[in-house]
Amino acid sequence: MLRKDPFITGEFYHLYNRGVDKRTIFKSNRDYERFMMLLYLSNSNNPFRLDDILNKQQKTFSDILIMERGNPLVSIGAWCLMGNHFHLLIRQEMDGGITRFMRKVGVGYSMYFNIRYERKGALFGGLFKSKLIGVDDNYTRQLLGYIHINPLEIKFPDWENQVNRPTANMKHFLESYRYSSYSDYIGENRLEKNIISTKSFPDYFETQKSFANFIASYLIKV
């Protein structure tokens, strides 16, 4: 299948996918952590078997997020995992990098999920979706905000109509939500920060240090 926007080294992309038939793809904390470990370890040309690392080498989630990986295939600027889908904001760092990275993540997680839940068949709704984005346009700023405040839909279903008047409860919910890079942007010291690398992204990625800034960036009109 040919993509509308081919993957070009040095360019930036919004990547996303959801479970087949919108099914849940993350059922437990263990599932979310498995995907996070894959986001980190898959970002390298080096081969690995995550089950061997976990079981034979007796590595923990924390151990894996500080392992040496080698040269990265992509730079991840932002990520968010939801119950039935995920979002990634990515820059390709070497030719074929996105394709190799996403294949490792997708195949690795699908195999884990099917074994754990004793199911067969495709887990995701076809090939992951991608959109080429320009790093200096309003869409990218809006996307950076959208990815990080997307989890609000879990507790605040009408969040897109409330985002013009965000509440302290919204802010506290996002701060407690582990499964995105939001906490890494607002300065929380956690190992998950090793998943992202903002040095390849525009300076404004480094200025998003508050809930208000993420809301503001989401509200920018494209």
Short mmCIF file of C-alpha atoms in Angstrom, two decimals:
data_model
loop_
_atom_site.label_atom_id
_atom_site.label_comp_id
_atom_site.label_asym_id
_atom_site.label_seq_id
_atom_site.Cartn_x
_atom_site.Cartn_y
_atom_site.Cartn_z
CA MET A 1 0.00 0.00 0.00
CA LEU A 2 1.44 3.35 -1.09
CA ARG A 3 1.16 6.19 1.38
CA LYS A 4 0.04 9.67 0.44
CA ASP A 5 3.06 11.09 2.29
CA PRO A 6 6.25 8.99 1.93
CA PHE A 7 8.57 8.84 4.93
CA ILE A 8 11.48 11.24 4.43
CA THR A 9 14.48 11.45 6.74
CA GLY A 10 14.43 14.72 8.66
CA GLU A 11 10.68 15.23 8.29
CA PHE A 12 8.04 15.11 11.02
CA TYR A 13 4.94 12.92 11.18
CA HIS A 14 1.84 12.28 13.25
CA LEU A 15 1.44 8.50 13.58
CA TYR A 16 -1.60 6.85 15.09
CA ASN A 17 -3.65 3.67 15.10
CA ARG A 18 -6.45 2.02 17.02
CA GLY A 19 -7.60 -1.48 17.80
CA VAL A 20 -9.44 -3.41 15.11
CA ASP A 21 -13.17 -2.61 15.34
CA LYS A 22 -12.15 0.01 17.94
CA ARG A 23 -11.44 -2.77 20.43
CA THR A 24 -9.49 -2.16 23.64
CA ILE A 25 -5.76 -2.73 23.15
CA PHE A 26 -4.60 -1.78 26.66
CA LYS A 27 -6.43 -3.65 29.43
CA SER A 28 -4.03 -3.24 32.33
CA ASN A 29 -1.02 -1.35 33.60
CA ARG A 30 1.12 -4.27 32.41
CA ASP A 31 -0.13 -3.75 28.84
CA TYR A 32 0.65 -0.04 28.89
CA GLU A 33 4.12 -0.72 30.28
CA ARG A 34 4.76 -3.34 27.60
CA PHE A 35 3.99 -0.80 24.88
CA MET A 36 6.16 1.83 26.57
CA MET A 37 9.08 -0.59 26.74
CA LEU A 38 8.61 -1.29 23.03
CA LEU A 39 8.56 2.44 22.23
CA TYR A 40 11.96 2.69 23.89
CA LEU A 41 13.69 -0.53 22.77
CA SER A 42 12.32 -0.59 19.21
CA ASN A 43 13.97 2.76 18.49
CA SER A 44 17.22 1.19 17.33
CA ASN A 45 18.64 -0.99 14.55
CA ASN A 46 19.68 -3.51 17.18
CA PRO A 47 17.53 -6.67 17.42
CA PHE A 48 16.05 -7.71 20.74
CA ARG A 49 13.66 -10.20 22.31
CA LEU A 50 11.75 -8.44 25.05
CA ASP A 51 10.56 -11.66 26.71
CA ASP A 52 14.16 -12.86 26.99
CA ILE A 53 15.23 -9.54 28.50
CA LEU A 54 12.39 -9.65 31.03
CA ASN A 55 12.43 -13.34 31.89
CA LYS A 56 15.94 -14.68 31.25
CA GLN A 57 17.87 -11.54 32.10
CA GLN A 58 15.38 -10.65 34.85
CA LYS A 59 15.22 -7.00 33.80
CA THR A 60 12.46 -4.77 35.11
CA PHE A 61 10.48 -1.99 33.44
CA SER A 62 12.86 0.56 34.99
CA ASP A 63 15.95 -1.40 33.87
CA ILE A 64 14.76 -1.47 30.28
CA LEU A 65 14.17 2.28 30.04
CA ILE A 66 17.85 2.96 30.75
CA MET A 67 19.34 0.23 28.51
CA GLU A 68 21.83 1.21 25.81
CA ARG A 69 20.05 0.91 22.44
CA GLY A 70 22.44 2.20 19.81
CA ASN A 71 21.57 4.82 17.17
CA PRO A 72 17.88 5.78 17.07
CA LEU A 73 15.67 5.18 14.04
CA VAL A 74 13.40 8.10 14.95
CA SER A 75 13.03 10.90 17.48
CA ILE A 76 9.81 10.85 19.46
CA GLY A 77 8.56 14.32 20.33
CA ALA A 78 5.31 13.32 22.04
CA TRP A 79 3.27 10.19 22.69
CA CYS A 80 -0.01 9.17 24.27
CA LEU A 81 -1.58 5.76 24.87
CA MET A 82 -5.34 5.47 25.27
CA GLY A 83 -7.52 2.43 25.88
CA ASN A 84 -8.11 1.64 22.22
CA HIS A 85 -5.60 3.79 20.33
CA PHE A 86 -2.29 5.66 20.44
CA HIS A 87 -0.71 8.85 19.07
CA LEU A 88 2.96 9.53 18.27
CA LEU A 89 4.69 12.67 17.03
CA ILE A 90 7.89 11.54 15.31
CA ARG A 91 10.86 12.73 13.27
CA GLN A 92 12.54 10.16 11.00
CA GLU A 93 16.29 10.03 11.71
CA MET A 94 17.45 7.52 9.07
CA ASP A 95 16.05 6.17 5.83
CA GLY A 96 13.38 3.57 6.50
CA GLY A 97 13.45 4.44 10.20
CA ILE A 98 9.72 4.94 10.75
CA THR A 99 8.77 1.75 8.92
CA ARG A 100 11.27 -0.36 10.90
CA PHE A 101 10.36 1.27 14.21
CA MET A 102 6.61 0.88 13.78
CA ARG A 103 6.94 -2.71 12.55
CA LYS A 104 8.91 -3.66 15.66
CA VAL A 105 6.43 -1.93 17.95
CA GLY A 106 3.31 -3.24 16.20
CA VAL A 107 4.41 -6.84 15.72
CA GLY A 108 5.96 -7.05 19.16
CA TYR A 109 2.90 -5.72 20.94
CA SER A 110 0.41 -7.75 18.88
CA MET A 111 2.25 -10.99 19.64
CA TYR A 112 2.38 -10.16 23.36
CA PHE A 113 -1.31 -9.22 23.49
CA ASN A 114 -2.53 -12.27 21.58
CA ILE A 115 -0.54 -14.66 23.77
CA ARG A 116 -1.58 -13.00 27.00
CA TYR A 117 -5.28 -12.86 26.15
CA GLU A 118 -5.38 -16.13 24.17
CA ARG A 119 -6.65 -14.61 20.95
CA LYS A 120 -5.70 -14.78 17.27
CA GLY A 121 -5.71 -12.39 14.37
CA ALA A 122 -4.96 -8.74 13.82
CA LEU A 123 -4.95 -6.46 16.85
CA PHE A 124 -4.77 -3.09 15.09
CA GLY A 125 -7.13 -1.68 12.49
CA GLY A 126 -4.86 -2.12 9.50
CA LEU A 127 -1.65 -0.27 8.71
CA PHE A 128 -0.83 2.54 11.11
CA LYS A 129 -1.96 5.97 9.91
CA SER A 130 0.50 8.76 9.17
CA LYS A 131 0.40 12.45 8.32
CA LEU A 132 3.35 14.60 7.25
CA ILE A 133 3.50 17.78 9.31
CA GLY A 134 5.50 21.00 9.14
CA VAL A 135 7.27 21.80 12.40
CA ASP A 136 6.77 25.56 12.18
CA ASP A 137 3.07 25.67 11.34
CA ASN A 138 0.09 26.00 13.64
CA TYR A 139 -1.02 22.43 13.05
CA THR A 140 2.10 21.06 14.76
CA ARG A 141 1.64 23.30 17.77
CA GLN A 142 -2.00 22.25 17.96
CA LEU A 143 -1.02 18.60 17.62
CA LEU A 144 1.50 18.88 20.46
CA GLY A 145 -1.27 20.20 22.68
CA TYR A 146 -3.88 17.72 21.43
CA ILE A 147 -1.71 14.63 22.05
CA HIS A 148 -1.02 15.67 25.62
CA ILE A 149 -4.55 16.66 26.60
CA ASN A 150 -6.24 13.79 24.73
CA PRO A 151 -6.53 11.64 27.91
CA LEU A 152 -9.07 14.14 29.25
CA GLU A 153 -11.70 12.23 27.27
CA ILE A 154 -11.38 9.38 29.78
CA LYS A 155 -12.77 11.40 32.69
CA PHE A 156 -14.20 14.43 30.91
CA PRO A 157 -16.12 13.13 27.84
CA ASP A 158 -17.11 16.65 26.84
CA TRP A 159 -13.57 17.98 27.21
CA GLU A 160 -13.35 19.53 23.75
CA ASN A 161 -16.27 21.79 24.61
CA GLN A 162 -14.77 22.61 28.02
CA VAL A 163 -11.18 23.24 26.97
CA ASN A 164 -11.80 26.99 26.67
CA ARG A 165 -12.42 26.98 30.42
CA PRO A 166 -10.08 24.26 31.76
CA THR A 167 -10.43 23.32 35.42
CA ALA A 168 -8.03 22.35 38.18
CA ASN A 169 -9.55 18.86 38.06
CA MET A 170 -8.48 18.51 34.42
CA LYS A 171 -4.96 19.61 35.28
CA HIS A 172 -4.70 17.17 38.20
CA PHE A 173 -6.03 14.31 36.07
CA LEU A 174 -3.39 14.84 33.37
CA GLU A 175 -0.65 15.07 35.99
CA SER A 176 -1.72 11.66 37.36
CA TYR A 177 -2.02 9.99 33.94
CA ARG A 178 1.12 7.89 33.39
CA TYR A 179 0.61 6.86 29.81
CA SER A 180 1.73 9.92 27.87
CA SER A 181 4.72 12.25 27.67
CA TYR A 182 2.79 15.07 29.40
CA SER A 183 4.57 14.49 32.72
CA ASP A 184 7.97 14.62 31.00
CA TYR A 185 7.19 18.04 29.55
CA ILE A 186 6.08 19.57 32.83
CA GLY A 187 9.25 18.46 34.58
CA GLU A 188 8.35 15.28 36.46
CA ASN A 189 11.48 13.19 37.04
CA ARG A 190 10.66 9.74 35.73
CA LEU A 191 12.39 7.17 33.52
CA GLU A 192 9.69 7.36 30.85
CA LYS A 193 11.30 10.64 29.80
CA ASN A 194 13.93 8.55 28.00
CA ILE A 195 11.32 7.62 25.39
CA ILE A 196 11.26 11.17 24.01
CA SER A 197 14.02 13.28 22.49
CA THR A 198 13.09 16.90 21.84
CA LYS A 199 16.50 18.06 20.61
CA SER A 200 15.44 17.33 17.01
CA PHE A 201 12.27 19.40 17.39
CA PRO A 202 11.69 23.18 17.30
CA ASP A 203 12.47 25.30 20.34
CA TYR A 204 8.81 25.68 21.24
CA PHE A 205 8.72 22.01 22.23
CA GLU A 206 10.95 22.98 25.14
CA THR A 207 8.71 25.86 26.22
CA GLN A 208 5.62 23.71 26.81
CA LYS A 209 6.11 23.52 30.57
CA SER A 210 2.61 24.18 31.87
CA PHE A 211 -0.94 22.95 31.53
CA ALA A 212 -1.93 26.40 30.27
CA ASN A 213 0.60 26.25 27.44
CA PHE A 214 -0.68 22.87 26.26
CA ILE A 215 -4.25 24.16 26.29
CA ALA A 216 -3.17 27.29 24.43
CA SER A 217 -1.26 25.33 21.78
CA TYR A 218 -4.28 23.09 21.22
CA LEU A 219 -6.53 26.11 20.71
CA ILE A 220 -4.35 27.62 17.95
CA LYS A 221 -6.38 27.68 14.74
CA VAL A 222 -4.88 25.86 11.76
#
